[in-house]
Coordinates of C-alpha atoms and ligand atoms in Angstrom, one line a residue:
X1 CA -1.4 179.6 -117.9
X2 CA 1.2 177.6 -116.0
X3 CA 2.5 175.0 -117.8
X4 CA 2.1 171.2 -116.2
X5 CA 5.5 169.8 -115.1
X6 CA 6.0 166.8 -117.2
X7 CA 8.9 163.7 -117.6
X8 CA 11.1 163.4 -119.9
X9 CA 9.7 160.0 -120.8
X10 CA 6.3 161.6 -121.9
X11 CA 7.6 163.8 -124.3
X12 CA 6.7 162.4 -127.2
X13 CA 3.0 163.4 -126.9
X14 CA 3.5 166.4 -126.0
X15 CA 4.4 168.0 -129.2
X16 CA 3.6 171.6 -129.9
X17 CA 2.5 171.8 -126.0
X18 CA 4.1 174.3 -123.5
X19 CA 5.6 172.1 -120.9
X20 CA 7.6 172.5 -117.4
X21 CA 10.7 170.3 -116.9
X22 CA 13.1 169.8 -113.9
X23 CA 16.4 168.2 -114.3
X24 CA 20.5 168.2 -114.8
X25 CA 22.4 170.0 -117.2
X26 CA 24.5 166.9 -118.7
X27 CA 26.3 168.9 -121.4
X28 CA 25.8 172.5 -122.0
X29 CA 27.3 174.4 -125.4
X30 CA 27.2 177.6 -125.4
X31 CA 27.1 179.7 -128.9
X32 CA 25.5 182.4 -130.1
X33 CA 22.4 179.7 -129.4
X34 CA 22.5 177.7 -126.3
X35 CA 22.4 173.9 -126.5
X36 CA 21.5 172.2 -123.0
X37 CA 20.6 168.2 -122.5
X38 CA 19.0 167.8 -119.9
X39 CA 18.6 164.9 -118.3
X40 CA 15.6 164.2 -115.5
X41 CA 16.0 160.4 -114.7
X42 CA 13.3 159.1 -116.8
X43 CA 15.5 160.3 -120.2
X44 CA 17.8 162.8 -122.0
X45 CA 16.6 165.9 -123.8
X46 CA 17.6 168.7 -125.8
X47 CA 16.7 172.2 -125.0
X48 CA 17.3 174.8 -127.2
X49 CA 17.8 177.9 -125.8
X50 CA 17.7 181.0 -128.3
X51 CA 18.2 184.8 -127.8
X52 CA 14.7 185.2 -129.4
X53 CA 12.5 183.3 -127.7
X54 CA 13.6 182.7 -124.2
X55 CA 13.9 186.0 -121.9
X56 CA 16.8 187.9 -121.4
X57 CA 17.6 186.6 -117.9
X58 CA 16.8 182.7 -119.2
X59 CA 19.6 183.3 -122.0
X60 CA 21.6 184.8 -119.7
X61 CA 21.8 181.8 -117.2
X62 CA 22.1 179.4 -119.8
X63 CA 25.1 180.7 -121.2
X64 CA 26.5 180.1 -117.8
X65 CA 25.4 176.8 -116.7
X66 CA 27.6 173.8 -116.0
X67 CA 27.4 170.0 -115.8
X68 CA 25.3 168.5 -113.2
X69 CA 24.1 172.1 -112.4
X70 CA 19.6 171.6 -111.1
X71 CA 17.5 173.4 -113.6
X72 CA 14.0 173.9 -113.9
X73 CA 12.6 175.2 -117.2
X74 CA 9.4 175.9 -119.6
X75 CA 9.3 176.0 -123.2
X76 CA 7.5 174.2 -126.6
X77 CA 8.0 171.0 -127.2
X78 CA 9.0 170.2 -131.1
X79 CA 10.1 167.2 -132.9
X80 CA 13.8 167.9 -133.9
X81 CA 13.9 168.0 -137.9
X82 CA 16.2 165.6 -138.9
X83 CA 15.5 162.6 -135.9
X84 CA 12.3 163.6 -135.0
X85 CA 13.1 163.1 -131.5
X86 CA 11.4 165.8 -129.0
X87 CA 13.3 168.6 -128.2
X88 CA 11.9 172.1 -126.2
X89 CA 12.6 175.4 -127.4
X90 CA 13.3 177.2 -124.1
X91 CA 10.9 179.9 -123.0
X92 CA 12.3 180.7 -119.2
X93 CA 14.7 178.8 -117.5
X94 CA 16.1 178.9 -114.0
X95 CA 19.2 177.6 -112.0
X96 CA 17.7 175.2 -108.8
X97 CA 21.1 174.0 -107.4
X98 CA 25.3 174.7 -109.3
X99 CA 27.5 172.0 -109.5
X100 CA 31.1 173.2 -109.7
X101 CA 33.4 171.2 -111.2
X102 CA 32.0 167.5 -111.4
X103 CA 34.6 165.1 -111.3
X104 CA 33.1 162.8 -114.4
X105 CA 33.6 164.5 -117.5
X106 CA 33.0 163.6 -121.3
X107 CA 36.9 162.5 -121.6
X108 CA 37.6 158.9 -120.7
X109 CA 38.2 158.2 -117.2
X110 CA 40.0 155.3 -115.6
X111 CA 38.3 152.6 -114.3
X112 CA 39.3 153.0 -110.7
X113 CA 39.2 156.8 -111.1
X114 CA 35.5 155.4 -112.1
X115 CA 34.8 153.0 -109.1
X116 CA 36.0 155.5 -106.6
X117 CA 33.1 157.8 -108.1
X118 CA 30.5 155.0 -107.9
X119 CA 27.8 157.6 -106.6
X120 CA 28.5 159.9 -109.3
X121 CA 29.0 157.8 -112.0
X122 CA 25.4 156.2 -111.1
X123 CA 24.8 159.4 -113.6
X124 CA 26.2 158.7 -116.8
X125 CA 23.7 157.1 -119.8
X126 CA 25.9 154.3 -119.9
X127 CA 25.2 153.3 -115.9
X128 CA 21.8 155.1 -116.3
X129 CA 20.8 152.4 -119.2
X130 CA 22.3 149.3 -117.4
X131 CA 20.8 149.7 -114.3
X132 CA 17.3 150.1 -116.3
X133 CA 17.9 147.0 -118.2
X134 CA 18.6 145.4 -114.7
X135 CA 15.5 147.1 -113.3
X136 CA 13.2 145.4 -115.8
X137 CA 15.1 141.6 -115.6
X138 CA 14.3 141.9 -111.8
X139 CA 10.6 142.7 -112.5
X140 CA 10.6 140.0 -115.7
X141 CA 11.9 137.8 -113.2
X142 CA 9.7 138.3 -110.2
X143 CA 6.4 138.2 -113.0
X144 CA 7.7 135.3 -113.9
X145 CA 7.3 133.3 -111.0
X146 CA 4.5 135.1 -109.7
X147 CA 2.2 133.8 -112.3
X148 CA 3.7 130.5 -112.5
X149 CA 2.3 129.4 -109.3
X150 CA 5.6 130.1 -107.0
X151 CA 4.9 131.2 -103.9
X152 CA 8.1 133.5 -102.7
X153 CA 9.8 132.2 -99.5
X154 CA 12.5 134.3 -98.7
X155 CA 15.5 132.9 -97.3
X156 CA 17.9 134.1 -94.1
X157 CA 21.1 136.0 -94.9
X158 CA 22.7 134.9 -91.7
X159 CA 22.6 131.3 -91.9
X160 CA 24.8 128.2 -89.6
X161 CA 25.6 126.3 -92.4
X162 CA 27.4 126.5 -96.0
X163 CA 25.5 125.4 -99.1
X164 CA 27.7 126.2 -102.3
X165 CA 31.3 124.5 -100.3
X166 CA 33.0 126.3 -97.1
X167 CA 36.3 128.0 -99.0
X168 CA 34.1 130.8 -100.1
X169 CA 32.0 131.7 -96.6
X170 CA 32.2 135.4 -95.2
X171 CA 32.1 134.9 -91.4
X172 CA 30.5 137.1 -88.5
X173 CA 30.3 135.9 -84.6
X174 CA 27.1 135.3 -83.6
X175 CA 26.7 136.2 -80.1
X176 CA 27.3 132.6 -78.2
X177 CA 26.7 130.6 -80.9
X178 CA 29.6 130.5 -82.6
X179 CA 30.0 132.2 -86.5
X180 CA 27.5 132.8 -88.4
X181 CA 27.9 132.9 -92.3
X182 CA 26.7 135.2 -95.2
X183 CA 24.2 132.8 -97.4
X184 CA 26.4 131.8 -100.6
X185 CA 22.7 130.5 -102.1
X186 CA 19.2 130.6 -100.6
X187 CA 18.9 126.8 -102.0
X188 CA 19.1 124.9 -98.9
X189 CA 16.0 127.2 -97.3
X190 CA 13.9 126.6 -100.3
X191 CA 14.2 123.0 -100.1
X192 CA 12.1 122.8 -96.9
X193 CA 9.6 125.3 -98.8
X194 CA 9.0 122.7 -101.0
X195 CA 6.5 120.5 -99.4
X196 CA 4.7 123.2 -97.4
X197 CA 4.2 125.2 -101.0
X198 CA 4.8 122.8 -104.0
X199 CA 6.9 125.6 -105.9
X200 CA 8.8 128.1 -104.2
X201 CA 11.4 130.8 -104.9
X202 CA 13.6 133.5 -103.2
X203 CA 15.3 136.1 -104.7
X204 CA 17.6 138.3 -102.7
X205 CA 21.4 139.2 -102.1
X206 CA 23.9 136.8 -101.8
X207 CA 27.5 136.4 -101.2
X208 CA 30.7 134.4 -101.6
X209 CA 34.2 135.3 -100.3
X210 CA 35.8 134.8 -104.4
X211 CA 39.2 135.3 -103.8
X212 CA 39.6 135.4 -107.7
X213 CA 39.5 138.8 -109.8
X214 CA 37.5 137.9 -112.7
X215 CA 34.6 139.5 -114.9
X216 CA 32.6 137.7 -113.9
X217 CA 32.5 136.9 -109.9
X218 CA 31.4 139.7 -107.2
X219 CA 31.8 139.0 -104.0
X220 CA 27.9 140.3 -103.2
X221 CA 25.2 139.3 -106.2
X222 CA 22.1 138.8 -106.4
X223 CA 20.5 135.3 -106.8
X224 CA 17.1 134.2 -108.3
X225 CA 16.7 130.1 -106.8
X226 CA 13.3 128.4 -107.4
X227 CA 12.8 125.1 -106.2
X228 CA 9.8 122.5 -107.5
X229 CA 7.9 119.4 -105.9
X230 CA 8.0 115.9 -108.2
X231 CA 10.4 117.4 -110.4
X232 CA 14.2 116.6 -112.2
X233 CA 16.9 117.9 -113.8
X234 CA 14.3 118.0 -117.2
X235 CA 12.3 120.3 -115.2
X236 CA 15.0 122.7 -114.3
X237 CA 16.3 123.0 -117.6
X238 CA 12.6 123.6 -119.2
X239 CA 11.5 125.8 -116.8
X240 CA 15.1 128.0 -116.7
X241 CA 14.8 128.5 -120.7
X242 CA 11.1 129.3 -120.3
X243 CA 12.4 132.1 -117.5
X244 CA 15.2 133.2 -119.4
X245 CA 12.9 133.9 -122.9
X246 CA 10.4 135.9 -120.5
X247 CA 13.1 137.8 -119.3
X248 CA 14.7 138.3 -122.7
X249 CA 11.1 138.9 -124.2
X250 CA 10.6 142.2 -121.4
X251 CA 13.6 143.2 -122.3
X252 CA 13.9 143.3 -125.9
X253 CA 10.2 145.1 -125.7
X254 CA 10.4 147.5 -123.1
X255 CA 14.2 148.7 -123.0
X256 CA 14.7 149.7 -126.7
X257 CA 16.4 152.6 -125.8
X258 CA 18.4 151.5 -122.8
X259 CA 19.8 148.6 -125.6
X260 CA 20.5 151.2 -128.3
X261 CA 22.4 153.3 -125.6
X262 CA 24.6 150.5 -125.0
X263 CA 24.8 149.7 -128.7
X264 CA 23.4 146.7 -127.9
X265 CA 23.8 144.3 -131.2
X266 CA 20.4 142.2 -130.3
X267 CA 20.2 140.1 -132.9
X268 CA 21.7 137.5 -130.7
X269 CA 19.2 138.0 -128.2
X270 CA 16.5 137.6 -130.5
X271 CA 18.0 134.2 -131.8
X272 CA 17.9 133.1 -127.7
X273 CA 14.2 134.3 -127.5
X274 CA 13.1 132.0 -130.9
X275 CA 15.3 129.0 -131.1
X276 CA 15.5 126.3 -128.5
X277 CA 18.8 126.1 -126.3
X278 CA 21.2 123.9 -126.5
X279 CA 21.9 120.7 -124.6
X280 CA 25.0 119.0 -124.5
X281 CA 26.7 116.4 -121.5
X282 CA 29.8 117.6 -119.6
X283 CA 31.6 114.3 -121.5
X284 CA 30.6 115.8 -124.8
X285 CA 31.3 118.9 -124.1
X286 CA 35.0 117.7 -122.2
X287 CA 35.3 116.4 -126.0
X288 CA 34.6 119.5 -128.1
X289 CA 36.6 121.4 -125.6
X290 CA 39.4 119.6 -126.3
X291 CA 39.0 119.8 -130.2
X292 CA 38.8 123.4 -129.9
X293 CA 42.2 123.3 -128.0
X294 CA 41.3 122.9 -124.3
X295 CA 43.8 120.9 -122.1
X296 CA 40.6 119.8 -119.9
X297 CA 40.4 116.5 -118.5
X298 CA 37.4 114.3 -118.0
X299 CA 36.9 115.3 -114.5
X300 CA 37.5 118.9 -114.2
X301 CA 35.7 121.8 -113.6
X302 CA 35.4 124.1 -116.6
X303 CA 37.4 127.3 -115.9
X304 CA 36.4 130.6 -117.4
X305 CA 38.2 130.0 -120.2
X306 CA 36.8 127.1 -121.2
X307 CA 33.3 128.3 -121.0
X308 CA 34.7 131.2 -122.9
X309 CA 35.7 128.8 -125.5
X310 CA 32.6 126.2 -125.2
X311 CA 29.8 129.4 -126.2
X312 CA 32.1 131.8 -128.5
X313 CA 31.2 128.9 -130.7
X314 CA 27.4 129.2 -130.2
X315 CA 24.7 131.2 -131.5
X316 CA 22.2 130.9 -128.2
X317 CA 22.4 129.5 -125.0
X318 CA 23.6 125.6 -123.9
X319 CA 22.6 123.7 -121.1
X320 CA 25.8 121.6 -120.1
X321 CA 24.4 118.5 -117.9
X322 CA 25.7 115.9 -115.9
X323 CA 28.4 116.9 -114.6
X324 CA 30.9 114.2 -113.0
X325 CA 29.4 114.5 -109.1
X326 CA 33.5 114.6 -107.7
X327 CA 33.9 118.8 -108.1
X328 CA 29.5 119.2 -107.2
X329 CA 27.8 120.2 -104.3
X330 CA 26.8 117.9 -101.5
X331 CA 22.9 117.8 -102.0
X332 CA 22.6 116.5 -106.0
X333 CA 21.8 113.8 -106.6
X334 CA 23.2 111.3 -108.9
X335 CA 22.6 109.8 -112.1
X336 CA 21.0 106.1 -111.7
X337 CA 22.4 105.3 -114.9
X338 CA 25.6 106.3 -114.5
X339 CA 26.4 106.8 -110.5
X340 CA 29.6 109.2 -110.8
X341 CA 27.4 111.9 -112.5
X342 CA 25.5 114.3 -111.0
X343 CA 21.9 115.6 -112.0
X344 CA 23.0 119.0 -112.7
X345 CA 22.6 121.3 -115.4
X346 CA 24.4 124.7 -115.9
X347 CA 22.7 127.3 -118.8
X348 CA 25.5 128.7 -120.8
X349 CA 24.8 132.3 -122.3
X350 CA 26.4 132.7 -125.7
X351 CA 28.9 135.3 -127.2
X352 CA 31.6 134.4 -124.8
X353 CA 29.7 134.6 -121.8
X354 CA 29.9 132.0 -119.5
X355 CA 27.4 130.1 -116.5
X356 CA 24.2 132.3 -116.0
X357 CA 22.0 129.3 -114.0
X358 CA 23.5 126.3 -112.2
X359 CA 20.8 124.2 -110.6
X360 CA 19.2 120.7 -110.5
X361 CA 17.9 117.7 -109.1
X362 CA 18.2 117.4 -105.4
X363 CA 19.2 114.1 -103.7
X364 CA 16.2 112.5 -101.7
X365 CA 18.2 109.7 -100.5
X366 CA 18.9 110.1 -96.7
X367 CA 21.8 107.8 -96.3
X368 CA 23.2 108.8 -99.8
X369 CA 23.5 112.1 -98.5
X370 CA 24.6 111.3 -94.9
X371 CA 27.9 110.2 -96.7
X372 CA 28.0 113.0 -98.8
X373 CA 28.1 115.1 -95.9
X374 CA 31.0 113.7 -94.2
X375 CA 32.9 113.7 -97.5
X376 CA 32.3 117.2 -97.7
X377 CA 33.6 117.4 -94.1
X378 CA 30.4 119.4 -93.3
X379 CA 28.9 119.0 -89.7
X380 CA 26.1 116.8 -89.1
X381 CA 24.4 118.5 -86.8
X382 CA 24.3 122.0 -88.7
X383 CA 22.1 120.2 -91.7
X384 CA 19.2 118.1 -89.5
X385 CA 16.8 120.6 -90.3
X386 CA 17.9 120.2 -94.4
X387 CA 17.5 116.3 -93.8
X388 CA 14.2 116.8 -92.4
X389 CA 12.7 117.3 -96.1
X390 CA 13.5 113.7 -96.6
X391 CA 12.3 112.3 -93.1
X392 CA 8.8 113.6 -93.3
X393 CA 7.0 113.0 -96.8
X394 CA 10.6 113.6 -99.2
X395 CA 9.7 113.7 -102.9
X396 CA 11.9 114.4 -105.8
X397 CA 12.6 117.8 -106.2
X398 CA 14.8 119.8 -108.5
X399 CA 15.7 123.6 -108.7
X400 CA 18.0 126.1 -110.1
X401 CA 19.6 129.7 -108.9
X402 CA 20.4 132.4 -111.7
X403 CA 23.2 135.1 -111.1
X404 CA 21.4 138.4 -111.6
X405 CA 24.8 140.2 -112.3
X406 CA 25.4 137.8 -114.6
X407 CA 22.4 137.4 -117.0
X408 CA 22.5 141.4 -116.7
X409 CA 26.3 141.3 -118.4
X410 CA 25.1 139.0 -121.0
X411 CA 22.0 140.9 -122.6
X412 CA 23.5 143.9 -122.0
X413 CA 26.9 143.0 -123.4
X414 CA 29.3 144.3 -120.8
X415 CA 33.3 143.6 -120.6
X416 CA 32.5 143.0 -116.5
X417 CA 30.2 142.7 -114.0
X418 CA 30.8 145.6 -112.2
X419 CA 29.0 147.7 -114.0
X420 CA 25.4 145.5 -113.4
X421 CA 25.1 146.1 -109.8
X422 CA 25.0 150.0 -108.7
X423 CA 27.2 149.6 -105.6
X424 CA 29.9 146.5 -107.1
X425 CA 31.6 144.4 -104.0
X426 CA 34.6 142.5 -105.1
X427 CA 37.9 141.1 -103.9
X428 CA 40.0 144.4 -102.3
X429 CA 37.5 146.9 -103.1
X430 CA 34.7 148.2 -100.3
X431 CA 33.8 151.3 -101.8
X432 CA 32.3 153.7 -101.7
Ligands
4AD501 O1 26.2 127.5 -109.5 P1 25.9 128.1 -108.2 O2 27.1 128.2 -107.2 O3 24.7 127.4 -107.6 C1 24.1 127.6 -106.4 O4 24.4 128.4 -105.6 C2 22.9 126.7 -106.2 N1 22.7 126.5 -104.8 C3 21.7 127.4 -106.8 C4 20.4 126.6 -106.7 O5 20.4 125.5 -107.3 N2 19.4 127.1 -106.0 O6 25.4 129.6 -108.4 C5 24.3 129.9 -109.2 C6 24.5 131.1 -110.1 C7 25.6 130.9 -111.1 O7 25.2 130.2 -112.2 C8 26.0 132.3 -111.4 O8 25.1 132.9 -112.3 C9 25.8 133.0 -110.1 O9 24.9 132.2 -109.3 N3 27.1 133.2 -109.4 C10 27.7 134.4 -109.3 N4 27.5 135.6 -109.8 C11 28.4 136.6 -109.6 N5 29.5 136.4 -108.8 C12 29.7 135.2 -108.2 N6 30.8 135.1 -107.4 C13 28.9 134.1 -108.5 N7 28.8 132.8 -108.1 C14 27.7 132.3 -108.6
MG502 MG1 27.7 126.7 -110.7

């Protein structure tokens, strides 16, 4: 009988069955025996190939086969003795498709010798595992708000005005109307979304001319930005932790493997799913910065380094808030209590990494934000629309946007973001 083709994911019921596989050789070692492991897309396998059991012209070819070569093959299915993983003792096996020399071998590779190979290195376990792990936050994430009541309002790429500041806008003409500019932030589009849907969120690409070379800034990411009705900067920071454990919840269920690939320590993790994060104000934080050796100053943006600093001293995620309103975005609003701070609230991820989710309470205040506009030195006319939310029926509203690329890098514990996205943009590299 012909033997079903089957996944390499559904192996592990399959054992003592004849099955059919398709796939690429990863590694091949040849010996008197022949060791492939073949990899299909949905997971790595080893196939056994002996002089005994597979035909002549099946040994034959497998004592010849090289890395990324196409193979299709049949054999039993058997749990390996000492791991007890599946492995297939190779009946027939054919070539589908060489691969000559493959650029990415086994030996360690530079990382722009890496970058250049993009497409190929998409291949490895290593990228194969990230990318999964990304997979499943985009899915946790769009669950998330699916069931929560958020209607998804997706927001314009091409947009006439700048949300997150102008020094950072990619330009393109627009026909007669002048530039357009990529969206830094989908933020300013939700807003409106807001009374039509009560709770709203997008989640798409976005993009920000960084002329910085960090680990942490791309110059194309991917931003999750939901926005609420009747709601502050309490709401933003309950309903990001909420998001974040769901996220963190799929993950540490559903991509064991993926994590154990990446040597994923996740005990940290599964201190940020149980404990509650932590909150502390910019001023306090200004304070411990400074005891730990910062040369911050009331009044400055944290740098990297100083976030760095903040969370290699914490064991789960912080919510910094209120922020002095001077280095903030036009829209937030201020604290009553205290006029020069903003109702903002950035989450912190722990183990050294830095900002994941920036968000908060919006300004409702027409005339408050009419100045803010001109301080910014943004034009008038470009944000009528925006002011329209307050003009017809404007409620207190709050929201947040979290970095994909970013929360990716965290709970998969990567040096950079480059690796969390499979085709990277940043500053002086477009390729492939
Ligand atoms: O803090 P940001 O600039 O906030 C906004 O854009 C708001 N309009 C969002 C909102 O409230 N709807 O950016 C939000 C998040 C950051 O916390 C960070 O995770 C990510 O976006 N981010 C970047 N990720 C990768 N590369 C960059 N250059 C990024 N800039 C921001
Ligand atoms: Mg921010």
């Amino acid at each position: 009988m012909f033997a079903p083709l089957t996944e390499v994911r559904h192996l592990k019921s399959c054992i003592g069955q004849e099955v059919a596989l398709r796939g690429w050789v990863r590694n091949a070692r040849t010996s008197k025996t022949r060791f492939i492991e073949l990899r299909d897309g949905s997971g790595f396998v080893q196939c056994v190939v002996g002089a005994s059991e597979a035909d002549a012209e099946s040994y034959e070819t497998a004592g010849k086969l090289t890395q990324e070569s196409a193979i299709s093959l049949t054999g039993i299915v058997q749990s390996h003795p000492k791991t007890g993983e599946p492995e297939i003792l190779v009946k027939s096996l054919k070539l589908i498709a060489p691969s000559v020399d493959f650029p990415i071998t086994p030996k360690d590779h530079g990382i722009e010798f890496l970058m250049d190979h993009r497409t190929l290195w998409l291949r490895s376990k290593r990228q194969w595992a990230i990318i999964r792990v990304r997979h499943t936050i985009v899915k946790a994430i769009r669950d998330f708000f699916d069931t929560d009541g958020f209607t998804l309002l997706d927001a314009p790429i091409l947009t006439p005005s700048s949300c997150e500041g102008t020094s950072s806008l990619f330009e393109t003409d627009y026909f007669h109307e002048g530039m357009a500019f990529l969206s830094q932030s989908g933020q300013l589009y939700q807003e409106p979304g807001v009374p039509a849907f009560g709770k709203v969120y997008c989640f798409g690409p976005t993009f920000r001319a960084e002329k910085s070379k960090t680990r942490r800034h791309l110059t194309e990411f991917w931003m999750v930005e939901p926005e609420m009705a009747f709601a502050g900067l309490e709401d933003v920071m309950q309903l990001g932790e909420r998001m974040t454990k769901f996220i963190l919840q799929r993950v540490l269920e559903g991509r064991q493997e993926e994590l154990k690939i990446l040597e994923r320590d996740t005990a940290p993790l599964e201190i940020a799913l149980k404990e509650s994060f932590g909150r502390m104000s910019y001023t306090d934080s200004v304070a411990k910065l400074k005891e730990l050796g910062s040369d911050i100053n009331w009044g400055e943006d944290f740098g990297n380094d100083d976030e760095t600093m903040l969370m290699n001293s914490m064991d789960r995620p912080l919510w910094v808030h209120r922020f002095p309103k001077s280095f903030k975005a036009f829209y937030m609003a201020f604290d009553p209590q205290s006029p020069e701070l903003a109702l903002g609230a950035d989450l912190l991820a722990p183990e050294g990494y830095g900002e994941v989710i920036g968000g908060g309470e919006r300004s409702s205040d027409i005339d408050y934000l009419l100045t803010q506009i001109e301080h910014h030195g943004l034009n008038l006319a470009d944000y009528e629309w925006y002011l329209d939310v307050r003009r017809f029926g404007g409620v207190q509203h709050a929201g947040f946007g979290m970095g994909l690329e970013r929360a990716v890098a965290w709970i998969c514990r990567l040096p950079h973001v480059r690796e969390t996205i499979p085709y990277p943009r940043m500053m002086g590299t477009l390729r492939p």
